[in-house]
PDB file of C-alpha atoms in Angstrom:
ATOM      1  CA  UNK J 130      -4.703   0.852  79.335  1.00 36.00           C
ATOM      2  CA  UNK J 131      -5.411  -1.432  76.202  1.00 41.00           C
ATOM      3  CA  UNK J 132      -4.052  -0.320  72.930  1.00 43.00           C
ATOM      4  CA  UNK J 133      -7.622  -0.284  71.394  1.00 45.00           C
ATOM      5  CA  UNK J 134      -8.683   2.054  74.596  1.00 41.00           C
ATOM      6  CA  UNK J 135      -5.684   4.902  73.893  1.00 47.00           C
ATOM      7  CA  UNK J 136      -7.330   7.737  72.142  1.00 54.00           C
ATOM      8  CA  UNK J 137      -6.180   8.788  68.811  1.00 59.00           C
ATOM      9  CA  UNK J 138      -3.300  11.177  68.825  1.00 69.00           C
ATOM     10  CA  UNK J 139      -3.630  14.650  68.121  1.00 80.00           C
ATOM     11  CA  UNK J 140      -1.560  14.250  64.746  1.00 82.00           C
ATOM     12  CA  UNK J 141      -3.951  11.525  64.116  1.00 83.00           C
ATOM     13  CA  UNK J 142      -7.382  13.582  64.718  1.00 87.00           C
ATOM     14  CA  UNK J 143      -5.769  16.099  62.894  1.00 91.00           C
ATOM     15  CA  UNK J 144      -4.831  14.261  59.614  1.00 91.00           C
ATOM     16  CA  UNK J 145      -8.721  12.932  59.585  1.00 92.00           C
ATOM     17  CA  UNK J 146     -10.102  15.929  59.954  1.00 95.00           C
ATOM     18  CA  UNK J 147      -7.832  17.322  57.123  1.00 95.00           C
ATOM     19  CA  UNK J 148      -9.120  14.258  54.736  1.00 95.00           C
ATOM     20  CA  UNK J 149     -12.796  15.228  55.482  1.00 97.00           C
ATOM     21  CA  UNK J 150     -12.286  18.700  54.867  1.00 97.00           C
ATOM     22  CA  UNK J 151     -11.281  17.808  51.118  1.00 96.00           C
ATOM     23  CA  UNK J 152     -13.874  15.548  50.332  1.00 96.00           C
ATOM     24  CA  UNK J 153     -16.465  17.280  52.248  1.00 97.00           C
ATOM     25  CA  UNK J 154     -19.408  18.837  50.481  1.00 96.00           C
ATOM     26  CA  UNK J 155     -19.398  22.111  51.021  1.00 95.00           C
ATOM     27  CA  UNK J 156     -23.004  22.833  50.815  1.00 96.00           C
ATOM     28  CA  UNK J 157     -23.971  20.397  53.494  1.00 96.00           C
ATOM     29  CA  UNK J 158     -21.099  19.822  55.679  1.00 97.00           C
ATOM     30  CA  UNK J 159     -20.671  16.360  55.318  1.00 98.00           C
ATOM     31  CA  UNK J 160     -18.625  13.247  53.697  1.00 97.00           C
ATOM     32  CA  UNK J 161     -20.939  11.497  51.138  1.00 98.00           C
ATOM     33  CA  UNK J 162     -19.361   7.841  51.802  1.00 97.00           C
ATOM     34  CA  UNK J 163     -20.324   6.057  48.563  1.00 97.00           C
ATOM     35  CA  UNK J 164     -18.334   9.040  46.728  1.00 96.00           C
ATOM     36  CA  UNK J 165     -15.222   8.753  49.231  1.00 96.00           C
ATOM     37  CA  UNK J 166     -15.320   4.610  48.745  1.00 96.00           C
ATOM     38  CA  UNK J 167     -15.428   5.478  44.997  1.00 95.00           C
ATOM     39  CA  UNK J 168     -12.348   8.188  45.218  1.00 94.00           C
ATOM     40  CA  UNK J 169      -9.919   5.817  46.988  1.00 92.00           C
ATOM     41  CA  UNK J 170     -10.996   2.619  44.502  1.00 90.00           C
ATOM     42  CA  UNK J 171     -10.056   5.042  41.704  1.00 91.00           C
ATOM     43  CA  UNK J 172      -7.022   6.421  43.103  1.00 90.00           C
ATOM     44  CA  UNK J 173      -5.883   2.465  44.494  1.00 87.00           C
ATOM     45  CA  UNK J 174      -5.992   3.766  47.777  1.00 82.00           C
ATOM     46  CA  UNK J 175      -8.247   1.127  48.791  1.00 77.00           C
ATOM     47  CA  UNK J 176      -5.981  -1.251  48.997  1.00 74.00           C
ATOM     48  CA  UNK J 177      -3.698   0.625  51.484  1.00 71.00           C
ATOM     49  CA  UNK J 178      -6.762   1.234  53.945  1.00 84.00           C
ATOM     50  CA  UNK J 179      -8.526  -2.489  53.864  1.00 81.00           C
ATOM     51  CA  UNK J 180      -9.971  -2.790  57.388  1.00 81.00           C
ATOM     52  CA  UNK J 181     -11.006   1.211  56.421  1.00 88.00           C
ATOM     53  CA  UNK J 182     -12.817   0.441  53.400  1.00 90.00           C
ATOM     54  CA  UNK J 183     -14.932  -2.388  54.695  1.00 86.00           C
ATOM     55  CA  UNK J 184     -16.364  -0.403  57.429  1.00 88.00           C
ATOM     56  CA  UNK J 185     -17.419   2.159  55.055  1.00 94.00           C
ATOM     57  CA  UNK J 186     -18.822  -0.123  52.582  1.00 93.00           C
ATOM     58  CA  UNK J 187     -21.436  -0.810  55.431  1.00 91.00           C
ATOM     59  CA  UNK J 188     -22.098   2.677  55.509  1.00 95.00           C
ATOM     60  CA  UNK J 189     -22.561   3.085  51.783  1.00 95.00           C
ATOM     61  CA  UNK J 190     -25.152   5.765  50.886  1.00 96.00           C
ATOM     62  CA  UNK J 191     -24.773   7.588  53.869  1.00 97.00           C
ATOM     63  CA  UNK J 192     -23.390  11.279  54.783  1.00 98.00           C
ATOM     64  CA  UNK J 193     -20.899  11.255  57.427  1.00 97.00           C
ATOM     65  CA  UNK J 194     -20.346  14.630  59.765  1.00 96.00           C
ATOM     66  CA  UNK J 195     -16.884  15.220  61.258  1.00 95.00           C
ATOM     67  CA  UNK J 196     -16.899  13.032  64.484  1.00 94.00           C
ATOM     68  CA  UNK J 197     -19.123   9.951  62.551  1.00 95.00           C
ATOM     69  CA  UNK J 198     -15.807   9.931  60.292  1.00 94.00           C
ATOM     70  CA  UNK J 199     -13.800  10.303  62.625  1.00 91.00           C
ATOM     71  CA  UNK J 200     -15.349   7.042  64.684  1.00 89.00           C
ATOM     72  CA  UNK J 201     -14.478   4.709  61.485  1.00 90.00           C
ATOM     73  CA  UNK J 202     -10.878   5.076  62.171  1.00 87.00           C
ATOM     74  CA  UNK J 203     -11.507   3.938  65.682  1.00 80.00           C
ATOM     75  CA  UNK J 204     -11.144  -0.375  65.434  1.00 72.00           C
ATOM     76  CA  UNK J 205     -12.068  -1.966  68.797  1.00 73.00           C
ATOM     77  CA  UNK J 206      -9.918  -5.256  68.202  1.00 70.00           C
ATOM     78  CA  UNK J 207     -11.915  -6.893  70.807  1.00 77.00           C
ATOM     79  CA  UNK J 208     -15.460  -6.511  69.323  1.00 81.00           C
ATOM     80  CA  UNK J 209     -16.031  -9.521  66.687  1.00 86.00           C
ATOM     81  CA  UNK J 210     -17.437  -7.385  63.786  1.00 82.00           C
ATOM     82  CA  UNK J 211     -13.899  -5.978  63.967  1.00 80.00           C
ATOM     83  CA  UNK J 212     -12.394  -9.320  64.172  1.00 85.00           C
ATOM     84  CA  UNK J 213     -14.534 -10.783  61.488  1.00 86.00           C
ATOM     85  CA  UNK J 214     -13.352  -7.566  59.081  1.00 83.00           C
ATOM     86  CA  UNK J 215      -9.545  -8.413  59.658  1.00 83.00           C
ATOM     87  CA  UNK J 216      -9.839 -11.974  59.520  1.00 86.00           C
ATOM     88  CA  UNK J 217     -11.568 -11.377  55.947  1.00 85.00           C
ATOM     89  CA  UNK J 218      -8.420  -9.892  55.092  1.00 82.00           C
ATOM     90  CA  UNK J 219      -6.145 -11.877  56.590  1.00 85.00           C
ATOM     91  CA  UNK J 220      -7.825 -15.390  54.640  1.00 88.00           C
ATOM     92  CA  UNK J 221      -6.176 -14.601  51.540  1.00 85.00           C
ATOM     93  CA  UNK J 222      -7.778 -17.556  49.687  1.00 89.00           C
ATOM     94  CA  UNK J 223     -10.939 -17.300  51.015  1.00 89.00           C
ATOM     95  CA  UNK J 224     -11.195 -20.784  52.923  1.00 89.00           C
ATOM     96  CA  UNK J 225     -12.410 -19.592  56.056  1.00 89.00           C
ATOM     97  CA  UNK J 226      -9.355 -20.510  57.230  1.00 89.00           C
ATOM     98  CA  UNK J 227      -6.077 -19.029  58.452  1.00 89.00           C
ATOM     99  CA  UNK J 228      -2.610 -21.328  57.106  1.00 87.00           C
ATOM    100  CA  UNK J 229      -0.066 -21.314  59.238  1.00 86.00           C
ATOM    101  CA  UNK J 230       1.459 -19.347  55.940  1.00 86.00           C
ATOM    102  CA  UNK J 231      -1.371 -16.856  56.176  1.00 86.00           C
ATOM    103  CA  UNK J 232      -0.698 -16.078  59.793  1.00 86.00           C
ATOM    104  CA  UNK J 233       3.010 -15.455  59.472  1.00 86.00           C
ATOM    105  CA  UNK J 234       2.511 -13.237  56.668  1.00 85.00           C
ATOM    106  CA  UNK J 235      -0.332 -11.286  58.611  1.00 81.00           C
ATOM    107  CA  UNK J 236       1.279 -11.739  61.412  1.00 79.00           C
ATOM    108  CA  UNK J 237       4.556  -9.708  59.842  1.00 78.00           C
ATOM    109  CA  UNK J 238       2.389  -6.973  57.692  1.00 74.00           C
ATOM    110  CA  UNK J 239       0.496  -6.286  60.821  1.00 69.00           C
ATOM    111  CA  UNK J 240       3.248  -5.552  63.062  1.00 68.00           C
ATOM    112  CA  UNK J 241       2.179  -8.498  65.417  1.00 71.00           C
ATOM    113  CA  UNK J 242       5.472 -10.401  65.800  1.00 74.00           C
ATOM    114  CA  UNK J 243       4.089 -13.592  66.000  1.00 77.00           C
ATOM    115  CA  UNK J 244       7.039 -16.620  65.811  1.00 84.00           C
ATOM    116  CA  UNK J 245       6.760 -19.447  64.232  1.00 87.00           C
ATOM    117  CA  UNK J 246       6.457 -21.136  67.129  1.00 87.00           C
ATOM    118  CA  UNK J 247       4.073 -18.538  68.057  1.00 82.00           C
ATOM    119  CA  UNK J 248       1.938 -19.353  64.991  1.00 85.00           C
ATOM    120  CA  UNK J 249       2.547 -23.474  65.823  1.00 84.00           C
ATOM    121  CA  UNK J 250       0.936 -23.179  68.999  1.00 81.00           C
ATOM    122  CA  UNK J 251      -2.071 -20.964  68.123  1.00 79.00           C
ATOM    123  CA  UNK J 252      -2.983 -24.046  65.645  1.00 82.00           C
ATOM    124  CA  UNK J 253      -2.044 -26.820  67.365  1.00 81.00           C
ATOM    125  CA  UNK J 254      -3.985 -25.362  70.727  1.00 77.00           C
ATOM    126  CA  UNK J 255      -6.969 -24.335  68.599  1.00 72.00           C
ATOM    127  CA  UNK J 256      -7.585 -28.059  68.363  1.00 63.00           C
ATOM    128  CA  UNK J 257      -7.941 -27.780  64.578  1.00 57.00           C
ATOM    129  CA  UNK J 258      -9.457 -30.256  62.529  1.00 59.00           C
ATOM    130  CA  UNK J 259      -7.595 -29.071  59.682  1.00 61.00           C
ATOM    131  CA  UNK J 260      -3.598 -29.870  59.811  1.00 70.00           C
ATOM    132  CA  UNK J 261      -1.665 -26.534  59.590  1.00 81.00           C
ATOM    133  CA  UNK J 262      -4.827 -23.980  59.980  1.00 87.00           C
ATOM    134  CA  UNK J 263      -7.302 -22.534  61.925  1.00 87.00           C
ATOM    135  CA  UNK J 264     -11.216 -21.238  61.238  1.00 87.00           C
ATOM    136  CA  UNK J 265     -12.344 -17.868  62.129  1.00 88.00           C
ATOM    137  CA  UNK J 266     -14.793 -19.006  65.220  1.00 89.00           C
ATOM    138  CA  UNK J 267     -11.272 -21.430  66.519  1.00 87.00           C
ATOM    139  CA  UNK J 268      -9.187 -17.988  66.243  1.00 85.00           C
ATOM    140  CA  UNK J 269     -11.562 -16.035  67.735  1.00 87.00           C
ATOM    141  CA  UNK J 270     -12.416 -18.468  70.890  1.00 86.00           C
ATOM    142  CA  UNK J 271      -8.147 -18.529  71.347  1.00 81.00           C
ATOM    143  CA  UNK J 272      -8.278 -14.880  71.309  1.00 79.00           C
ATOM    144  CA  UNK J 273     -11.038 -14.347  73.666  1.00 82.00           C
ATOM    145  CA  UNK J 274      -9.039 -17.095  76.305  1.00 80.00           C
ATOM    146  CA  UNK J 275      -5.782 -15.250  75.486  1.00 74.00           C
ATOM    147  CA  UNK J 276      -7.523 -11.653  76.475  1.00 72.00           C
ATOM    148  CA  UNK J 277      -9.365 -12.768  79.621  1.00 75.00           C
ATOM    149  CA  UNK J 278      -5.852 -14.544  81.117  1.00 71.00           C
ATOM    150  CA  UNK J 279      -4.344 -11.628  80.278  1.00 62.00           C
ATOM    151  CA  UNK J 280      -6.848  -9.234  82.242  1.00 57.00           C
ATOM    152  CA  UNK J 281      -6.827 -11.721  84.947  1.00 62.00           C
ATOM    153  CA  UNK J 282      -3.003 -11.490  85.534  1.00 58.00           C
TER     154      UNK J 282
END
């Protein structure tokens, strides 16, 4: 089973549903998302919950129930609107592209224990034009090669 498959843990569900419950509205049951979005930009939380925020901000305006909440917290790494959200992240300067000292830092807050070597080979085999990075649509196609040889062994 992929790591994006696993359902959330009951600790996880739990905590979510808790977080809904306090910003609820109690007269109609449900999470008014511009209000949340505004909550966690006041309180600086936003910055702790990036990938979070930018889902929601494409549901601005809207009122959430429990389980549509509940789904934003589910990221399908393999789905490219999920991939374009972290890469907008990860491109710290905005270029469009990753550096190689983008990717090690990403690589390191993300938990993906990517090497330097690692990191060396994802540019060098992404055939990038530019020395020492690598565009969103070149990171994506590497990722999409790296998934299906990895199904396939």
């Amino acid at each position: 089973m992929n790591q994006e498959d696993k359902p959330m843990l009951q600790k996880q569900q739990q905590e979510i549903m808790e977080i809904f419950n306090e910003f609820k509205s109690t007269e109609t049951n449900q999470l008014n998302v511009s209000e949340f979005l505004e909550i966690l930009q006041t309180t600086g939380l936003d910055r702790n919950c990036e990938l979070l925020v930018k889902k929601l901000e494409n549901l601005r305006g809207h009122q959430l129930d429990l389980p549509q909440f509940t789904e934003q917290f589910n990221f399908n790494y393999n789905l490219y609107e999920n991939f374009e959200m972290i890469f907008q992240i990860m491109d710290t300067t905005d270029s469009g592209k990753l550096s190689k000292d983008e990717l090690k830092k990403q690589s390191d807050f993300w938990g993906l224990q990517l090497s330097e070597r690692d990191i060396e080979i994802m540019i060098n085999y992404s055939g990038s034009d530019e020395q020492d990075s690598v565009s969103k649509e070149k990171l994506w196609s590497l990722l999409q090669q790296y998934q299906n040889n990895k199904m396939l062994q």
